[in-house]
JSON list of C-alpha atoms in Angstrom, two decimals:
[
{"chain": "I", "resi": 64, "resn": "MET", "atom": "CA", "xyz": [-0.01, 0.00, 0.00]},
{"chain": "I", "resi": 65, "resn": "LYS", "atom": "CA", "xyz": [1.40, 3.39, -1.01]},
{"chain": "I", "resi": 66, "resn": "ILE", "atom": "CA", "xyz": [0.79, 6.01, 1.68]},
{"chain": "I", "resi": 67, "resn": "ARG", "atom": "CA", "xyz": [2.95, 8.86, 0.37]},
{"chain": "I", "resi": 68, "resn": "LYS", "atom": "CA", "xyz": [5.12, 9.21, -2.71]},
{"chain": "I", "resi": 69, "resn": "ASP", "atom": "CA", "xyz": [7.99, 7.59, -0.81]},
{"chain": "I", "resi": 70, "resn": "LEU", "atom": "CA", "xyz": [6.20, 5.75, 2.02]},
{"chain": "I", "resi": 71, "resn": "TYR", "atom": "CA", "xyz": [4.74, 2.23, 1.79]},
{"chain": "I", "resi": 72, "resn": "LEU", "atom": "CA", "xyz": [2.97, -0.25, 4.06]},
{"chain": "I", "resi": 73, "resn": "LEU", "atom": "CA", "xyz": [4.57, -3.55, 3.10]},
{"chain": "I", "resi": 74, "resn": "SER", "atom": "CA", "xyz": [3.12, -6.00, 5.63]},
{"chain": "I", "resi": 75, "resn": "GLY", "atom": "CA", "xyz": [0.70, -6.11, 8.55]},
{"chain": "I", "resi": 76, "resn": "GLY", "atom": "CA", "xyz": [-2.92, -6.86, 9.24]},
{"chain": "I", "resi": 77, "resn": "TYR", "atom": "CA", "xyz": [-4.01, -5.67, 5.78]},
{"chain": "I", "resi": 78, "resn": "TYR", "atom": "CA", "xyz": [-1.97, -8.54, 4.37]},
{"chain": "I", "resi": 79, "resn": "GLY", "atom": "CA", "xyz": [-2.91, -11.17, 6.96]},
{"chain": "I", "resi": 80, "resn": "GLN", "atom": "CA", "xyz": [0.35, -10.75, 8.84]},
{"chain": "I", "resi": 81, "resn": "LEU", "atom": "CA", "xyz": [1.14, -9.69, 12.44]},
{"chain": "I", "resi": 82, "resn": "GLY", "atom": "CA", "xyz": [3.12, -6.48, 12.77]},
{"chain": "I", "resi": 83, "resn": "ASN", "atom": "CA", "xyz": [3.16, -3.53, 10.44]},
{"chain": "I", "resi": 84, "resn": "VAL", "atom": "CA", "xyz": [6.19, -3.06, 8.18]},
{"chain": "I", "resi": 85, "resn": "TYR", "atom": "CA", "xyz": [6.80, 0.33, 6.60]},
{"chain": "I", "resi": 86, "resn": "GLY", "atom": "CA", "xyz": [9.28, 1.21, 3.90]},
{"chain": "I", "resi": 87, "resn": "ILE", "atom": "CA", "xyz": [10.69, 4.54, 2.70]},
{"chain": "I", "resi": 88, "resn": "LYS", "atom": "CA", "xyz": [12.04, 4.53, -0.84]},
{"chain": "I", "resi": 89, "resn": "TYR", "atom": "CA", "xyz": [15.05, 6.75, -1.42]},
{"chain": "I", "resi": 90, "resn": "GLU", "atom": "CA", "xyz": [17.77, 7.25, -4.01]},
{"chain": "I", "resi": 91, "resn": "LYS", "atom": "CA", "xyz": [19.87, 4.27, -2.88]},
{"chain": "I", "resi": 92, "resn": "GLY", "atom": "CA", "xyz": [17.15, 1.77, -2.09]},
{"chain": "I", "resi": 93, "resn": "CYS", "atom": "CA", "xyz": [14.63, 1.29, 0.71]},
{"chain": "I", "resi": 94, "resn": "ILE", "atom": "CA", "xyz": [14.66, 1.72, 4.48]},
{"chain": "I", "resi": 95, "resn": "LEU", "atom": "CA", "xyz": [12.38, -0.52, 6.54]},
{"chain": "I", "resi": 96, "resn": "PHE", "atom": "CA", "xyz": [10.84, 0.31, 9.89]},
{"chain": "I", "resi": 97, "resn": "ASP", "atom": "CA", "xyz": [10.23, -3.04, 11.57]},
{"chain": "I", "resi": 98, "resn": "CYS", "atom": "CA", "xyz": [10.15, -6.22, 9.50]},
{"chain": "I", "resi": 99, "resn": "GLY", "atom": "CA", "xyz": [7.37, -8.34, 10.96]},
{"chain": "I", "resi": 100, "resn": "ARG", "atom": "CA", "xyz": [7.52, -12.01, 11.85]},
{"chain": "I", "resi": 101, "resn": "GLU", "atom": "CA", "xyz": [9.66, -14.58, 10.05]},
{"chain": "I", "resi": 102, "resn": "LYS", "atom": "CA", "xyz": [6.72, -15.58, 7.85]},
{"chain": "I", "resi": 103, "resn": "SER", "atom": "CA", "xyz": [6.11, -11.91, 6.91]},
{"chain": "I", "resi": 104, "resn": "TYR", "atom": "CA", "xyz": [9.26, -11.97, 4.78]},
{"chain": "I", "resi": 105, "resn": "GLN", "atom": "CA", "xyz": [7.60, -13.25, 1.62]},
{"chain": "I", "resi": 106, "resn": "THR", "atom": "CA", "xyz": [4.78, -10.69, 1.93]},
{"chain": "I", "resi": 107, "resn": "ILE", "atom": "CA", "xyz": [7.32, -7.88, 2.26]},
{"chain": "I", "resi": 108, "resn": "VAL", "atom": "CA", "xyz": [9.30, -9.14, -0.76]},
{"chain": "I", "resi": 109, "resn": "GLU", "atom": "CA", "xyz": [6.14, -9.43, -2.87]},
{"chain": "I", "resi": 110, "resn": "ASN", "atom": "CA", "xyz": [5.09, -5.87, -2.03]},
{"chain": "I", "resi": 111, "resn": "LEU", "atom": "CA", "xyz": [8.57, -4.52, -2.65]},
{"chain": "I", "resi": 112, "resn": "SER", "atom": "CA", "xyz": [8.47, -6.13, -6.06]},
{"chain": "I", "resi": 113, "resn": "TYR", "atom": "CA", "xyz": [5.06, -4.62, -6.82]},
{"chain": "I", "resi": 114, "resn": "TRP", "atom": "CA", "xyz": [6.48, -1.15, -6.19]},
{"chain": "I", "resi": 115, "resn": "GLY", "atom": "CA", "xyz": [9.59, -1.70, -8.27]},
{"chain": "I", "resi": 116, "resn": "MET", "atom": "CA", "xyz": [12.02, -2.75, -5.50]},
{"chain": "I", "resi": 117, "resn": "ASP", "atom": "CA", "xyz": [13.43, -6.04, -4.26]},
{"chain": "I", "resi": 118, "resn": "GLU", "atom": "CA", "xyz": [14.82, -7.56, -1.07]},
{"chain": "I", "resi": 119, "resn": "GLY", "atom": "CA", "xyz": [18.33, -6.58, -2.07]},
{"chain": "I", "resi": 120, "resn": "SER", "atom": "CA", "xyz": [17.35, -2.91, -2.19]},
{"chain": "I", "resi": 121, "resn": "VAL", "atom": "CA", "xyz": [16.68, -2.80, 1.57]},
{"chain": "I", "resi": 122, "resn": "THR", "atom": "CA", "xyz": [19.72, -1.02, 2.97]},
{"chain": "I", "resi": 123, "resn": "HIS", "atom": "CA", "xyz": [18.60, -0.54, 6.59]},
{"chain": "I", "resi": 124, "resn": "VAL", "atom": "CA", "xyz": [16.02, -2.07, 8.95]},
{"chain": "I", "resi": 125, "resn": "PHE", "atom": "CA", "xyz": [15.16, 0.07, 11.98]},
{"chain": "I", "resi": 126, "resn": "LEU", "atom": "CA", "xyz": [13.46, -2.02, 14.68]},
{"chain": "I", "resi": 127, "resn": "THR", "atom": "CA", "xyz": [11.23, -0.29, 17.21]},
{"chain": "I", "resi": 128, "resn": "HIS", "atom": "CA", "xyz": [11.95, -3.12, 19.65]},
{"chain": "I", "resi": 129, "resn": "GLY", "atom": "CA", "xyz": [13.12, -6.71, 19.74]},
{"chain": "I", "resi": 130, "resn": "HIS", "atom": "CA", "xyz": [9.87, -8.71, 19.69]},
{"chain": "I", "resi": 131, "resn": "ASP", "atom": "CA", "xyz": [9.40, -11.40, 17.07]},
{"chain": "I", "resi": 132, "resn": "ASP", "atom": "CA", "xyz": [6.44, -9.65, 15.36]},
{"chain": "I", "resi": 133, "resn": "HIS", "atom": "CA", "xyz": [8.72, -6.68, 14.68]},
{"chain": "I", "resi": 134, "resn": "GLY", "atom": "CA", "xyz": [12.16, -8.23, 14.10]},
{"chain": "I", "resi": 135, "resn": "GLY", "atom": "CA", "xyz": [11.27, -11.79, 13.07]},
{"chain": "I", "resi": 136, "resn": "SER", "atom": "CA", "xyz": [12.60, -11.50, 9.52]},
{"chain": "I", "resi": 137, "resn": "ALA", "atom": "CA", "xyz": [15.65, -9.40, 10.44]},
{"chain": "I", "resi": 138, "resn": "ALA", "atom": "CA", "xyz": [18.04, -12.35, 10.01]},
{"chain": "I", "resi": 139, "resn": "GLN", "atom": "CA", "xyz": [16.93, -12.86, 6.43]},
{"chain": "I", "resi": 140, "resn": "PHE", "atom": "CA", "xyz": [17.29, -9.20, 5.53]},
{"chain": "I", "resi": 141, "resn": "GLN", "atom": "CA", "xyz": [20.70, -9.16, 7.15]},
{"chain": "I", "resi": 142, "resn": "LYS", "atom": "CA", "xyz": [21.74, -12.08, 4.92]},
{"chain": "I", "resi": 143, "resn": "ASN", "atom": "CA", "xyz": [20.72, -9.88, 1.98]},
{"chain": "I", "resi": 144, "resn": "GLY", "atom": "CA", "xyz": [23.04, -7.11, 3.17]},
{"chain": "I", "resi": 145, "resn": "SER", "atom": "CA", "xyz": [20.67, -4.92, 5.17]},
{"chain": "I", "resi": 146, "resn": "LYS", "atom": "CA", "xyz": [21.96, -3.23, 8.33]},
{"chain": "I", "resi": 147, "resn": "ILE", "atom": "CA", "xyz": [19.82, -4.14, 11.36]},
{"chain": "I", "resi": 148, "resn": "ILE", "atom": "CA", "xyz": [19.37, -1.37, 13.93]},
{"chain": "I", "resi": 149, "resn": "VAL", "atom": "CA", "xyz": [17.77, -1.77, 17.36]},
{"chain": "I", "resi": 150, "resn": "GLY", "atom": "CA", "xyz": [17.94, -0.36, 20.91]},
{"chain": "I", "resi": 151, "resn": "ARG", "atom": "CA", "xyz": [20.85, -1.85, 22.84]},
{"chain": "I", "resi": 152, "resn": "GLU", "atom": "CA", "xyz": [18.65, -3.17, 25.67]},
{"chain": "I", "resi": 153, "resn": "ASP", "atom": "CA", "xyz": [16.63, -5.32, 23.24]},
{"chain": "I", "resi": 154, "resn": "ALA", "atom": "CA", "xyz": [19.57, -6.86, 21.42]},
{"chain": "I", "resi": 155, "resn": "TYR", "atom": "CA", "xyz": [19.49, -10.01, 23.57]},
{"chain": "I", "resi": 156, "resn": "MET", "atom": "CA", "xyz": [16.09, -10.97, 22.17]},
{"chain": "I", "resi": 157, "resn": "MET", "atom": "CA", "xyz": [17.43, -10.72, 18.64]},
{"chain": "I", "resi": 158, "resn": "GLU", "atom": "CA", "xyz": [20.58, -12.66, 19.49]},
{"chain": "I", "resi": 159, "resn": "GLN", "atom": "CA", "xyz": [18.83, -15.57, 21.22]},
{"chain": "I", "resi": 160, "resn": "GLY", "atom": "CA", "xyz": [15.71, -15.54, 19.02]},
{"chain": "I", "resi": 161, "resn": "SER", "atom": "CA", "xyz": [13.22, -15.36, 21.89]},
{"chain": "I", "resi": 162, "resn": "PHE", "atom": "CA", "xyz": [12.05, -13.38, 24.91]},
{"chain": "I", "resi": 163, "resn": "GLY", "atom": "CA", "xyz": [14.40, -15.44, 27.09]},
{"chain": "I", "resi": 164, "resn": "LYS", "atom": "CA", "xyz": [14.10, -18.59, 29.18]},
{"chain": "I", "resi": 165, "resn": "ASP", "atom": "CA", "xyz": [12.39, -16.75, 32.06]},
{"chain": "I", "resi": 166, "resn": "SER", "atom": "CA", "xyz": [9.49, -15.59, 29.89]},
{"chain": "I", "resi": 167, "resn": "PRO", "atom": "CA", "xyz": [6.36, -17.79, 29.78]},
{"chain": "I", "resi": 168, "resn": "PHE", "atom": "CA", "xyz": [5.79, -16.69, 26.15]},
{"chain": "I", "resi": 169, "resn": "GLN", "atom": "CA", "xyz": [7.91, -19.45, 24.72]},
{"chain": "I", "resi": 170, "resn": "ASN", "atom": "CA", "xyz": [5.94, -19.47, 21.45]},
{"chain": "I", "resi": 171, "resn": "HIS", "atom": "CA", "xyz": [7.50, -16.13, 20.52]},
{"chain": "I", "resi": 172, "resn": "VAL", "atom": "CA", "xyz": [10.54, -17.23, 18.53]},
{"chain": "I", "resi": 173, "resn": "MET", "atom": "CA", "xyz": [12.48, -16.03, 15.50]},
{"chain": "I", "resi": 174, "resn": "PRO", "atom": "CA", "xyz": [15.78, -16.77, 13.73]},
{"chain": "I", "resi": 175, "resn": "CYS", "atom": "CA", "xyz": [18.73, -15.45, 15.71]},
{"chain": "I", "resi": 176, "resn": "CYS", "atom": "CA", "xyz": [20.30, -12.22, 14.51]},
{"chain": "I", "resi": 177, "resn": "SER", "atom": "CA", "xyz": [23.17, -10.11, 15.82]},
{"chain": "I", "resi": 178, "resn": "PRO", "atom": "CA", "xyz": [22.19, -6.50, 15.08]},
{"chain": "I", "resi": 179, "resn": "ASP", "atom": "CA", "xyz": [24.67, -4.30, 13.22]},
{"chain": "I", "resi": 180, "resn": "VAL", "atom": "CA", "xyz": [23.92, -1.10, 15.14]},
{"chain": "I", "resi": 181, "resn": "LEU", "atom": "CA", "xyz": [22.88, -0.84, 18.81]},
{"chain": "I", "resi": 182, "resn": "LEU", "atom": "CA", "xyz": [21.25, 2.45, 19.67]},
{"chain": "I", "resi": 183, "resn": "GLU", "atom": "CA", "xyz": [21.94, 4.17, 22.97]},
{"chain": "I", "resi": 184, "resn": "GLY", "atom": "CA", "xyz": [19.87, 7.19, 23.91]},
{"chain": "I", "resi": 185, "resn": "ASP", "atom": "CA", "xyz": [18.69, 9.50, 21.15]},
{"chain": "I", "resi": 186, "resn": "GLN", "atom": "CA", "xyz": [20.56, 9.55, 17.86]},
{"chain": "I", "resi": 187, "resn": "GLU", "atom": "CA", "xyz": [20.33, 11.17, 14.45]},
{"chain": "I", "resi": 188, "resn": "ILE", "atom": "CA", "xyz": [21.22, 9.05, 11.46]},
{"chain": "I", "resi": 189, "resn": "LYS", "atom": "CA", "xyz": [21.61, 10.33, 7.90]},
{"chain": "I", "resi": 190, "resn": "ILE", "atom": "CA", "xyz": [20.96, 7.86, 5.09]},
{"chain": "I", "resi": 191, "resn": "GLY", "atom": "CA", "xyz": [21.24, 9.52, 1.70]},
{"chain": "I", "resi": 192, "resn": "SER", "atom": "CA", "xyz": [18.65, 12.28, 1.63]},
{"chain": "I", "resi": 193, "resn": "ILE", "atom": "CA", "xyz": [16.75, 10.81, 4.61]},
{"chain": "I", "resi": 194, "resn": "THR", "atom": "CA", "xyz": [17.24, 11.90, 8.21]},
{"chain": "I", "resi": 195, "resn": "VAL", "atom": "CA", "xyz": [16.13, 9.37, 10.85]},
{"chain": "I", "resi": 196, "resn": "ARG", "atom": "CA", "xyz": [15.90, 10.62, 14.43]},
{"chain": "I", "resi": 197, "resn": "ALA", "atom": "CA", "xyz": [15.85, 7.76, 16.92]},
{"chain": "I", "resi": 198, "resn": "TYR", "atom": "CA", "xyz": [14.33, 8.44, 20.33]},
{"chain": "I", "resi": 199, "resn": "HIS", "atom": "CA", "xyz": [14.77, 5.95, 23.17]},
{"chain": "I", "resi": 200, "resn": "MET", "atom": "CA", "xyz": [11.32, 5.45, 24.75]},
{"chain": "I", "resi": 201, "resn": "PRO", "atom": "CA", "xyz": [11.45, 2.59, 27.26]},
{"chain": "I", "resi": 202, "resn": "GLY", "atom": "CA", "xyz": [8.30, 1.11, 28.72]},
{"chain": "I", "resi": 203, "resn": "HIS", "atom": "CA", "xyz": [6.92, -1.48, 26.32]},
{"chain": "I", "resi": 204, "resn": "THR", "atom": "CA", "xyz": [10.43, -2.94, 26.48]},
{"chain": "I", "resi": 205, "resn": "ASP", "atom": "CA", "xyz": [13.63, -1.48, 27.92]},
{"chain": "I", "resi": 206, "resn": "GLY", "atom": "CA", "xyz": [15.10, -0.95, 24.45]},
{"chain": "I", "resi": 207, "resn": "SER", "atom": "CA", "xyz": [12.02, 0.45, 22.72]},
{"chain": "I", "resi": 208, "resn": "CYS", "atom": "CA", "xyz": [12.65, 3.28, 20.26]},
{"chain": "I", "resi": 209, "resn": "ILE", "atom": "CA", "xyz": [10.46, 5.42, 18.09]},
{"chain": "I", "resi": 210, "resn": "TYR", "atom": "CA", "xyz": [11.71, 6.97, 14.87]},
{"chain": "I", "resi": 211, "resn": "LEU", "atom": "CA", "xyz": [11.00, 10.26, 13.15]},
{"chain": "I", "resi": 212, "resn": "ALA", "atom": "CA", "xyz": [11.99, 10.03, 9.49]},
{"chain": "I", "resi": 213, "resn": "GLU", "atom": "CA", "xyz": [12.27, 13.29, 7.59]},
{"chain": "I", "resi": 214, "resn": "THR", "atom": "CA", "xyz": [12.13, 13.16, 3.78]},
{"chain": "I", "resi": 215, "resn": "ALA", "atom": "CA", "xyz": [11.40, 15.56, 0.96]},
{"chain": "I", "resi": 216, "resn": "GLU", "atom": "CA", "xyz": [7.76, 14.38, 1.08]},
{"chain": "I", "resi": 217, "resn": "GLY", "atom": "CA", "xyz": [7.16, 14.87, 4.81]},
{"chain": "I", "resi": 218, "resn": "SER", "atom": "CA", "xyz": [7.94, 13.62, 8.30]},
{"chain": "I", "resi": 219, "resn": "TYR", "atom": "CA", "xyz": [6.84, 10.17, 9.45]},
{"chain": "I", "resi": 220, "resn": "LEU", "atom": "CA", "xyz": [6.69, 8.99, 13.06]},
{"chain": "I", "resi": 221, "resn": "PHE", "atom": "CA", "xyz": [7.05, 5.25, 13.62]},
{"chain": "I", "resi": 222, "resn": "THR", "atom": "CA", "xyz": [5.82, 4.43, 17.16]},
{"chain": "I", "resi": 223, "resn": "GLY", "atom": "CA", "xyz": [6.12, 0.64, 17.27]},
{"chain": "I", "resi": 224, "resn": "ASP", "atom": "CA", "xyz": [4.09, -0.65, 20.22]},
{"chain": "I", "resi": 225, "resn": "MET", "atom": "CA", "xyz": [4.41, 2.46, 22.38]},
{"chain": "I", "resi": 226, "resn": "PHE", "atom": "CA", "xyz": [0.98, 3.25, 21.00]},
{"chain": "I", "resi": 227, "resn": "ILE", "atom": "CA", "xyz": [-1.03, 2.49, 17.89]},
{"chain": "I", "resi": 228, "resn": "CYS", "atom": "CA", "xyz": [-3.76, 4.39, 16.06]},
{"chain": "I", "resi": 229, "resn": "ASP", "atom": "CA", "xyz": [-7.21, 2.87, 15.97]},
{"chain": "I", "resi": 230, "resn": "GLY", "atom": "CA", "xyz": [-10.92, 3.66, 15.71]},
{"chain": "I", "resi": 231, "resn": "GLU", "atom": "CA", "xyz": [-13.38, 4.21, 12.87]},
{"chain": "I", "resi": 232, "resn": "GLU", "atom": "CA", "xyz": [-12.10, 7.76, 12.36]},
{"chain": "I", "resi": 233, "resn": "GLY", "atom": "CA", "xyz": [-8.50, 7.05, 13.34]},
{"chain": "I", "resi": 234, "resn": "ASN", "atom": "CA", "xyz": [-8.79, 9.17, 16.47]},
{"chain": "I", "resi": 235, "resn": "GLU", "atom": "CA", "xyz": [-8.38, 6.48, 19.11]},
{"chain": "I", "resi": 236, "resn": "ALA", "atom": "CA", "xyz": [-5.13, 5.14, 20.55]},
{"chain": "I", "resi": 237, "resn": "LEU", "atom": "CA", "xyz": [-4.28, 1.75, 22.00]},
{"chain": "I", "resi": 238, "resn": "ILE", "atom": "CA", "xyz": [-1.46, 1.07, 24.42]},
{"chain": "I", "resi": 239, "resn": "TRP", "atom": "CA", "xyz": [-0.18, -2.26, 23.19]},
{"chain": "I", "resi": 240, "resn": "TRP", "atom": "CA", "xyz": [0.76, -5.61, 24.74]},
{"chain": "I", "resi": 241, "resn": "LYS", "atom": "CA", "xyz": [2.26, -5.66, 28.27]},
{"chain": "I", "resi": 242, "resn": "GLY", "atom": "CA", "xyz": [3.60, -9.21, 28.37]},
{"chain": "I", "resi": 243, "resn": "ASP", "atom": "CA", "xyz": [7.32, -8.44, 28.13]},
{"chain": "I", "resi": 244, "resn": "LEU", "atom": "CA", "xyz": [9.19, -9.09, 31.39]},
{"chain": "I", "resi": 245, "resn": "THR", "atom": "CA", "xyz": [10.79, -5.64, 31.13]},
{"chain": "I", "resi": 246, "resn": "TYR", "atom": "CA", "xyz": [7.49, -3.85, 30.61]},
{"chain": "I", "resi": 247, "resn": "SER", "atom": "CA", "xyz": [7.28, -0.85, 32.96]},
{"chain": "I", "resi": 248, "resn": "GLY", "atom": "CA", "xyz": [4.31, 1.47, 33.31]},
{"chain": "I", "resi": 249, "resn": "GLU", "atom": "CA", "xyz": [6.51, 3.90, 35.22]},
{"chain": "I", "resi": 250, "resn": "LYS", "atom": "CA", "xyz": [9.04, 4.08, 32.42]},
{"chain": "I", "resi": 251, "resn": "LEU", "atom": "CA", "xyz": [6.32, 4.32, 29.81]},
{"chain": "I", "resi": 252, "resn": "GLN", "atom": "CA", "xyz": [4.73, 7.26, 31.60]},
{"chain": "I", "resi": 253, "resn": "LYS", "atom": "CA", "xyz": [8.06, 9.09, 31.56]},
{"chain": "I", "resi": 254, "resn": "SER", "atom": "CA", "xyz": [8.43, 8.28, 27.86]},
{"chain": "I", "resi": 255, "resn": "PHE", "atom": "CA", "xyz": [4.98, 9.67, 27.10]},
{"chain": "I", "resi": 256, "resn": "ALA", "atom": "CA", "xyz": [5.69, 12.80, 29.08]},
{"chain": "I", "resi": 257, "resn": "ARG", "atom": "CA", "xyz": [8.91, 13.32, 27.13]},
{"chain": "I", "resi": 258, "resn": "LEU", "atom": "CA", "xyz": [7.26, 12.63, 23.78]},
{"chain": "I", "resi": 259, "resn": "TRP", "atom": "CA", "xyz": [4.48, 15.10, 24.59]},
{"chain": "I", "resi": 260, "resn": "SER", "atom": "CA", "xyz": [7.03, 17.77, 25.56]},
{"chain": "I", "resi": 261, "resn": "MET", "atom": "CA", "xyz": [8.84, 17.39, 22.20]},
{"chain": "I", "resi": 262, "resn": "ASN", "atom": "CA", "xyz": [5.89, 18.95, 20.35]},
{"chain": "I", "resi": 263, "resn": "LEU", "atom": "CA", "xyz": [6.40, 16.88, 17.19]},
{"chain": "I", "resi": 264, "resn": "LYS", "atom": "CA", "xyz": [4.24, 17.61, 14.15]},
{"chain": "I", "resi": 265, "resn": "PRO", "atom": "CA", "xyz": [4.52, 14.52, 11.91]},
{"chain": "I", "resi": 266, "resn": "ASP", "atom": "CA", "xyz": [2.56, 14.18, 8.68]},
{"chain": "I", "resi": 267, "resn": "VAL", "atom": "CA", "xyz": [2.03, 10.45, 9.35]},
{"chain": "I", "resi": 268, "resn": "VAL", "atom": "CA", "xyz": [1.90, 8.52, 12.60]},
{"chain": "I", "resi": 269, "resn": "ALA", "atom": "CA", "xyz": [2.53, 4.84, 11.91]},
{"chain": "I", "resi": 270, "resn": "GLY", "atom": "CA", "xyz": [2.21, 2.29, 14.71]},
{"chain": "I", "resi": 271, "resn": "GLY", "atom": "CA", "xyz": [3.41, -1.26, 14.88]},
{"chain": "I", "resi": 272, "resn": "HIS", "atom": "CA", "xyz": [-0.18, -2.51, 14.47]},
{"chain": "I", "resi": 273, "resn": "GLY", "atom": "CA", "xyz": [-3.45, -0.93, 13.47]},
{"chain": "I", "resi": 274, "resn": "ASN", "atom": "CA", "xyz": [-3.79, 1.84, 10.91]},
{"chain": "I", "resi": 275, "resn": "PRO", "atom": "CA", "xyz": [-1.52, 4.76, 10.09]},
{"chain": "I", "resi": 276, "resn": "ARG", "atom": "CA", "xyz": [-2.90, 8.22, 10.85]},
{"chain": "I", "resi": 277, "resn": "ILE", "atom": "CA", "xyz": [-2.28, 10.54, 7.91]},
{"chain": "I", "resi": 278, "resn": "GLY", "atom": "CA", "xyz": [-2.61, 14.29, 7.49]},
{"chain": "I", "resi": 279, "resn": "ARG", "atom": "CA", "xyz": [-1.82, 17.64, 9.03]},
{"chain": "I", "resi": 280, "resn": "ASP", "atom": "CA", "xyz": [-3.48, 16.68, 12.33]},
{"chain": "I", "resi": 281, "resn": "ALA", "atom": "CA", "xyz": [-1.72, 13.30, 12.61]},
{"chain": "I", "resi": 282, "resn": "GLY", "atom": "CA", "xyz": [0.38, 14.61, 15.49]},
{"chain": "I", "resi": 283, "resn": "GLU", "atom": "CA", "xyz": [-2.76, 14.88, 17.63]},
{"chain": "I", "resi": 284, "resn": "MET", "atom": "CA", "xyz": [-2.41, 11.13, 18.12]},
{"chain": "I", "resi": 285, "resn": "ILE", "atom": "CA", "xyz": [0.45, 11.78, 20.52]},
{"chain": "I", "resi": 286, "resn": "MET", "atom": "CA", "xyz": [-1.90, 13.76, 22.79]},
{"chain": "I", "resi": 287, "resn": "ILE", "atom": "CA", "xyz": [-4.68, 11.17, 22.39]},
{"chain": "I", "resi": 288, "resn": "ALA", "atom": "CA", "xyz": [-2.30, 8.31, 23.26]},
{"chain": "I", "resi": 289, "resn": "TYR", "atom": "CA", "xyz": [-0.85, 10.15, 26.27]},
{"chain": "I", "resi": 290, "resn": "LYS", "atom": "CA", "xyz": [-4.37, 10.78, 27.58]},
{"chain": "I", "resi": 291, "resn": "GLU", "atom": "CA", "xyz": [-5.27, 7.12, 27.06]},
{"chain": "I", "resi": 292, "resn": "PHE", "atom": "CA", "xyz": [-2.19, 6.03, 29.03]},
{"chain": "I", "resi": 293, "resn": "LEU", "atom": "CA", "xyz": [-2.89, 8.43, 31.92]},
{"chain": "I", "resi": 294, "resn": "LYS", "atom": "CA", "xyz": [-6.56, 7.43, 32.18]},
{"chain": "I", "resi": 295, "resn": "ASN", "atom": "CA", "xyz": [-6.31, 3.68, 31.79]},
{"chain": "I", "resi": 296, "resn": "HIS", "atom": "CA", "xyz": [-2.78, 2.31, 32.00]},
{"chain": "I", "resi": 297, "resn": "ARG", "atom": "CA", "xyz": [-0.91, 3.75, 34.96]}
]
């Protein structure tokens, strides 16, 4: 699905897969934000092909966190030459291919992958004409990050599972799954407070599940999500 001239939804619920996968096309290839589960790989490749790209054109994969429905096909993309980028605190999940032996969610597995870049704190990364600003937002997991990508066509905020957009009119927010052993409502509240204080004005807010919110008022989803957290998730 083409969302903007350079922004695509390549996998997720629309395609019968768990975990949204977004791609930004640029002059040297394509940048992915999350890469779904292991079985999402073929769906991503098929959609890349439809839009005139292929798996070898994916230069970077930015993971919002280390869960299998977001980084499950990272190992395959890495074999193709893509750089895998994730928050340092979540690298262990990628490296061992699971949530760990202490987690009861033993069905959450993926091929092991040693990420190429481990993010610490906030960082700005230039890739060709694209600027990606990574913001460390712990809570859903300790290594959770959100990304603001700035292109010639607009600014796109990828929120992972910090919050997702929902509702018939796209004006509802869901605070996603709390099953990770490192989940912390206290940390998530601090992350929301920081995100709110940043006063971001993205043209698209794209969560790890659900629907993207598109348009000049897309940034209102940050306020809506923060309110939802304060009312129902502390």
